[in-house]
Structures are given as C-alpha cells and as structure tokens.
PDB file of C-alpha atoms in Angstrom:
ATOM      1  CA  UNK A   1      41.685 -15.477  17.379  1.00 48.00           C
ATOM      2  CA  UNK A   2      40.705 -14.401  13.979  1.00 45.00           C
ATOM      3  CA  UNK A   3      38.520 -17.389  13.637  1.00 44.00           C
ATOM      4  CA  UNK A   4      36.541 -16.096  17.199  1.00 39.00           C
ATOM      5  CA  UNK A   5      35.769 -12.850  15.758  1.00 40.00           C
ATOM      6  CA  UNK A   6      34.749 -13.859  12.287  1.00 39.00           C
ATOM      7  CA  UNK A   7      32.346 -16.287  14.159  1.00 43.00           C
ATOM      8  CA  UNK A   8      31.055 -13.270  16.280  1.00 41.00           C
ATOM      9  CA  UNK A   9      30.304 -11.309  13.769  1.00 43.00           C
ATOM     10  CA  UNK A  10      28.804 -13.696  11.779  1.00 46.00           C
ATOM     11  CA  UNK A  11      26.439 -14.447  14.799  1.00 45.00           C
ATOM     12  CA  UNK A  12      25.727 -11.074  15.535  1.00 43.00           C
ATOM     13  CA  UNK A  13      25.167 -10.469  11.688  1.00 46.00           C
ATOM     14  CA  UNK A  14      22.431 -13.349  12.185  1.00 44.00           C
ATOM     15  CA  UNK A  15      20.449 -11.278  14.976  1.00 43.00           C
ATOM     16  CA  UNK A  16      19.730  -8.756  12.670  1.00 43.00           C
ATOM     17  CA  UNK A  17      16.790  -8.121  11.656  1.00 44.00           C
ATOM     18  CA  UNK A  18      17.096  -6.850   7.967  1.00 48.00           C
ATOM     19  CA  UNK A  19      14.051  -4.694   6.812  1.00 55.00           C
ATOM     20  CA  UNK A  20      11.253  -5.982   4.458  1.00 63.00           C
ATOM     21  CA  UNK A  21      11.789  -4.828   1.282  1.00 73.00           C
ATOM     22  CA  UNK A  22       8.193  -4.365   0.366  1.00 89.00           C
ATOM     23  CA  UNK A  23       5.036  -3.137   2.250  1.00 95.00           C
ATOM     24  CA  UNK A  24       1.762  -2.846   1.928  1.00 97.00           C
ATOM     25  CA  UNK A  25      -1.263  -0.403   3.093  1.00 98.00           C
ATOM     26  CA  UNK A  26      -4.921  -0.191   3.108  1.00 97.00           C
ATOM     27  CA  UNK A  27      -6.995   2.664   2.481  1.00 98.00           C
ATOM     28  CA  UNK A  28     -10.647   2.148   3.027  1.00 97.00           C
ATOM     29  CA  UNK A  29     -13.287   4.193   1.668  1.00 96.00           C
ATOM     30  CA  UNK A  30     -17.009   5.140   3.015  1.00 94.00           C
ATOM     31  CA  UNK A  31     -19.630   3.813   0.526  1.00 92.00           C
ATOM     32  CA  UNK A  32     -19.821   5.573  -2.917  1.00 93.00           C
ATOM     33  CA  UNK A  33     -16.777   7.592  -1.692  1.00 96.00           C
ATOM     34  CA  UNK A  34     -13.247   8.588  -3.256  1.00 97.00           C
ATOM     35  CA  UNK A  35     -12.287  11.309  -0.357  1.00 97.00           C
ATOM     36  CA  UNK A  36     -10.011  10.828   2.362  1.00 98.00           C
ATOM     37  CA  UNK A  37     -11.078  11.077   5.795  1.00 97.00           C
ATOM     38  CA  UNK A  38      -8.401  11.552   8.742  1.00 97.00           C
ATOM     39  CA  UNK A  39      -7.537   7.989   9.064  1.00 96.00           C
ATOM     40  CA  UNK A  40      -7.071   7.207   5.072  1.00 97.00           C
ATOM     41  CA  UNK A  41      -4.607  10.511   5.433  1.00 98.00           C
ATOM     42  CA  UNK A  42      -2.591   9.147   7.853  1.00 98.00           C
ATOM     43  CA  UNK A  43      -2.467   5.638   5.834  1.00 98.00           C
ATOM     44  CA  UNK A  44      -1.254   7.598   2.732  1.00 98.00           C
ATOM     45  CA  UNK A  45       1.525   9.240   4.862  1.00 98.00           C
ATOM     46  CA  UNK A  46       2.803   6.665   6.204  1.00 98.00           C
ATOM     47  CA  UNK A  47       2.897   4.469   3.352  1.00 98.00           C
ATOM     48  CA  UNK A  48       4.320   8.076   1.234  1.00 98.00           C
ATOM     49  CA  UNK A  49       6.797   7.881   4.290  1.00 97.00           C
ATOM     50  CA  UNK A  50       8.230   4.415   3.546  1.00 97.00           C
ATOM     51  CA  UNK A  51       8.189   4.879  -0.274  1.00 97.00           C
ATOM     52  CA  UNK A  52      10.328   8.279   0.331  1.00 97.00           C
ATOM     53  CA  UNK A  53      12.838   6.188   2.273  1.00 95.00           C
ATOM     54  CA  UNK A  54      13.086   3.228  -0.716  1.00 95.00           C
ATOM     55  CA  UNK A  55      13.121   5.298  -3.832  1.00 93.00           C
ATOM     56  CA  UNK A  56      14.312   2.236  -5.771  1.00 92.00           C
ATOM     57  CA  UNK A  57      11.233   0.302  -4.859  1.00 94.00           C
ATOM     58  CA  UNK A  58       7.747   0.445  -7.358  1.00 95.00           C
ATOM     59  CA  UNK A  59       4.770   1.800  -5.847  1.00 98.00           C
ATOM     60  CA  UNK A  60       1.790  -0.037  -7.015  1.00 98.00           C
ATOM     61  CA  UNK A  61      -2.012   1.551  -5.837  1.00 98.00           C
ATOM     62  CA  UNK A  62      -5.140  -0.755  -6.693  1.00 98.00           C
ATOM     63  CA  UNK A  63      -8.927   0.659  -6.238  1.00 97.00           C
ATOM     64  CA  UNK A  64     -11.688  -1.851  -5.687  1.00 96.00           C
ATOM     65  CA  UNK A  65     -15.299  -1.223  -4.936  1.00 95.00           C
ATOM     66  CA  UNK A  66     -18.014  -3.529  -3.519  1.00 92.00           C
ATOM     67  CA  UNK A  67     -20.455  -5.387  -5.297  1.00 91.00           C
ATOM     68  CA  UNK A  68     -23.239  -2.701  -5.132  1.00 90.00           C
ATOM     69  CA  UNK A  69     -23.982  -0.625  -8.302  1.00 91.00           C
ATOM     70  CA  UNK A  70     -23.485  -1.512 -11.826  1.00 94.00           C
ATOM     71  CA  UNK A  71     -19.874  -2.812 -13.014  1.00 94.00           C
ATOM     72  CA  UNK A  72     -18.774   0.127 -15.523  1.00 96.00           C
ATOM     73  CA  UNK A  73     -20.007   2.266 -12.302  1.00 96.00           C
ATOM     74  CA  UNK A  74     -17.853   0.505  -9.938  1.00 95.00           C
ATOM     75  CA  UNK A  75     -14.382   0.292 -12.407  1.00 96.00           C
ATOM     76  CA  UNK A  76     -15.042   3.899 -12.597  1.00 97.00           C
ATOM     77  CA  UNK A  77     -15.338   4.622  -8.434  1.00 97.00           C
ATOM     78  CA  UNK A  78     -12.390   2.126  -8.144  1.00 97.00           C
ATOM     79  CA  UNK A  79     -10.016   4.036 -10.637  1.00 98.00           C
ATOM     80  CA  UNK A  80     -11.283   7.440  -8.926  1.00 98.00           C
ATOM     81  CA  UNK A  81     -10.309   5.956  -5.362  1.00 98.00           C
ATOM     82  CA  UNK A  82      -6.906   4.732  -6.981  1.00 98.00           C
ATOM     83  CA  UNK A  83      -6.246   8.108  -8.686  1.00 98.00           C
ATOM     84  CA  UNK A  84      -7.154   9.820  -5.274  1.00 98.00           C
ATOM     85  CA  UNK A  85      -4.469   8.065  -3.459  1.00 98.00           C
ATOM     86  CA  UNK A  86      -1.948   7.911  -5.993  1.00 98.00           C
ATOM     87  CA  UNK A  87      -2.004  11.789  -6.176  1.00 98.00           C
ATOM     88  CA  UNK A  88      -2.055  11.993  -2.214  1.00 98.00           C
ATOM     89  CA  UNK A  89       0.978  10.187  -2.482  1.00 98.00           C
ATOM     90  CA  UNK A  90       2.670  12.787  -5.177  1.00 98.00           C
ATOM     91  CA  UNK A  91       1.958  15.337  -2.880  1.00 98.00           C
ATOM     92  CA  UNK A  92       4.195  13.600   0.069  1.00 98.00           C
ATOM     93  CA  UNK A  93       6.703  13.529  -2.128  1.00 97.00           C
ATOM     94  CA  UNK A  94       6.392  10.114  -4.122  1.00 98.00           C
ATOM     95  CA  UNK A  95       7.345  10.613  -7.461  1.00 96.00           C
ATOM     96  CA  UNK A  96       4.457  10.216  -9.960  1.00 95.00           C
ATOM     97  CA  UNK A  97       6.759   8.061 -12.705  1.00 96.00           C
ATOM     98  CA  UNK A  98       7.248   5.463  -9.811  1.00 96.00           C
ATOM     99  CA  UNK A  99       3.442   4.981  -9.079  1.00 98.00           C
ATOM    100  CA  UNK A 100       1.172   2.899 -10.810  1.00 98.00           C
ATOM    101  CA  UNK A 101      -2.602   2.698 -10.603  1.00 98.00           C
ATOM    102  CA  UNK A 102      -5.099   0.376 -11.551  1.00 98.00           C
ATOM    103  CA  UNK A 103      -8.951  -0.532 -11.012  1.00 97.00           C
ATOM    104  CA  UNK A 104     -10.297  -3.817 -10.329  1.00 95.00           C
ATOM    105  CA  UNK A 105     -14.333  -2.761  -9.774  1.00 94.00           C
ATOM    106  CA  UNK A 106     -16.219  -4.318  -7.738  1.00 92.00           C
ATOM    107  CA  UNK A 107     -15.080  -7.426  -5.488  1.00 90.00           C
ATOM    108  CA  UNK A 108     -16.631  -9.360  -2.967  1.00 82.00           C
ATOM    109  CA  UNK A 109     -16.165  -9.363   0.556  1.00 82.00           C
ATOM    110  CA  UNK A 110     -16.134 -11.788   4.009  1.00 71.00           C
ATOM    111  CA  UNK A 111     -17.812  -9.990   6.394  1.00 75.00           C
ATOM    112  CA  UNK A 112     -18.334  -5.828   5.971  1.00 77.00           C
ATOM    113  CA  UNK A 113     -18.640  -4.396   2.773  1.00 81.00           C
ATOM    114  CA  UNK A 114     -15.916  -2.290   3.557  1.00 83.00           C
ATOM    115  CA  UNK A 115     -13.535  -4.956   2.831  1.00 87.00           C
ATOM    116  CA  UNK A 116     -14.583  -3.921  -0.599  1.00 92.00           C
ATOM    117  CA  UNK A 117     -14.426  -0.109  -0.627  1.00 95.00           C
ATOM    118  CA  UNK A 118     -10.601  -0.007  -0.742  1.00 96.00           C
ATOM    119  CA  UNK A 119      -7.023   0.585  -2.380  1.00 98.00           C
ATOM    120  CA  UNK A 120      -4.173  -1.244  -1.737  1.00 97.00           C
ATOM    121  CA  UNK A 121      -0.761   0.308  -2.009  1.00 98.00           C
ATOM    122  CA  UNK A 122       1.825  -2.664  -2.513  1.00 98.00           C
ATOM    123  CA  UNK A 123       5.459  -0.928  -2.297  1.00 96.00           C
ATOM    124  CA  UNK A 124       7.592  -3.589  -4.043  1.00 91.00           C
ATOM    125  CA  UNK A 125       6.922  -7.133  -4.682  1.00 81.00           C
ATOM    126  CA  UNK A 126       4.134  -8.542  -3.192  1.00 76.00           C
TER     127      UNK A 126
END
C-alpha cells in the first residue's frame, strides 16, 4: 500500500509543471529613441513583476541600436536605452545592486530595423 502511494505521488510529482527559472523580455525602441512608450511600459512591468517574485535571480538589461549612425553614436543610444530600462525597473521595485546593464551598439537585423532598436532583459541564465 505504501508502495501505491509513493508511486502516485511520484506520478503526480511528474505532471507538474515546475516554473522556468529564467525569462526574458524585449523592449523595442522608435528610431533614435531611449523613451518608453505604453507598450515598452508594460514590458518593463511585467518583466519588474517576475524579477520581484525571484529576488535570488540576476537581472541582466542589454541596449542595442541599428546599424544607422556612427558606432561611438550608437554604443552611446544603446547604453542610454539600457540605462532607461534598468532605472524603470528600480522604480517597480527591482533592486538596483541586482541589475546589470550593458551596450552592444549597433547590430544588424533580418527584416525591420526595429529588430535593432532594442534591450533585452535576461532574468537568470540565458
């Protein structure tokens, strides 16, 4: 009898879904922009959101720009866009000692140079 529920829990244990212990989000930008319009707001939350609710896990935010402009300008639009988000997430409530930012300047893209015009927030490992 104590083998039958051992083996029921263990299936039931199985079913379970357990939750990803990293995310990621994507804030995109309008060209030569660092401000967040409605949609990039809501990305932030959410992703501030999760963070809140895994305070053990890193918060890494990466700013990229497209390929238009000159490369110092774009590193320097990339860290602004990183910077932007990083402190949007401070003000949900994400500690600033967990966050890290960096710039990658400009990067190509597949199909809409939006692709480009970005920052990625990676919450744990990637």
């Amino acid at each position: 009898r104590r083998l039958w529920v051992l083996g029921l829990l263990f299936a039931l244990g199985a079913c379970a879904q357990a939750e990803p212990s990293n995310q990621r989000f994507v804030v995109y930008f309008q060209l030569w922009s660092a401000g967040l319009d409605d949609s990039a707001q809501q990305v932030v939350a959410t992703a501030a959101g999760w963070a809140n609710g895994h305070q053990s896990v890193p918060v890494e935010v990466t700013g990229f720009a497209d390929p238009e402009g000159s490369p110092q300008a774009n590193i320097d639009l990339s860290h602004t866009r990183a910077q932007v988000v990083a402190d949007a997430l401070a003000a949900h409530g994400v500690a600033a000692q967990r966050i890290s930012v960096h710039a990658r300047g400009s990067v190509g893209f597949a199909m809409d140079s939006q692709e480009s015009r970005r920052v990625t927030i990676q919450l744990g490992a990637p």
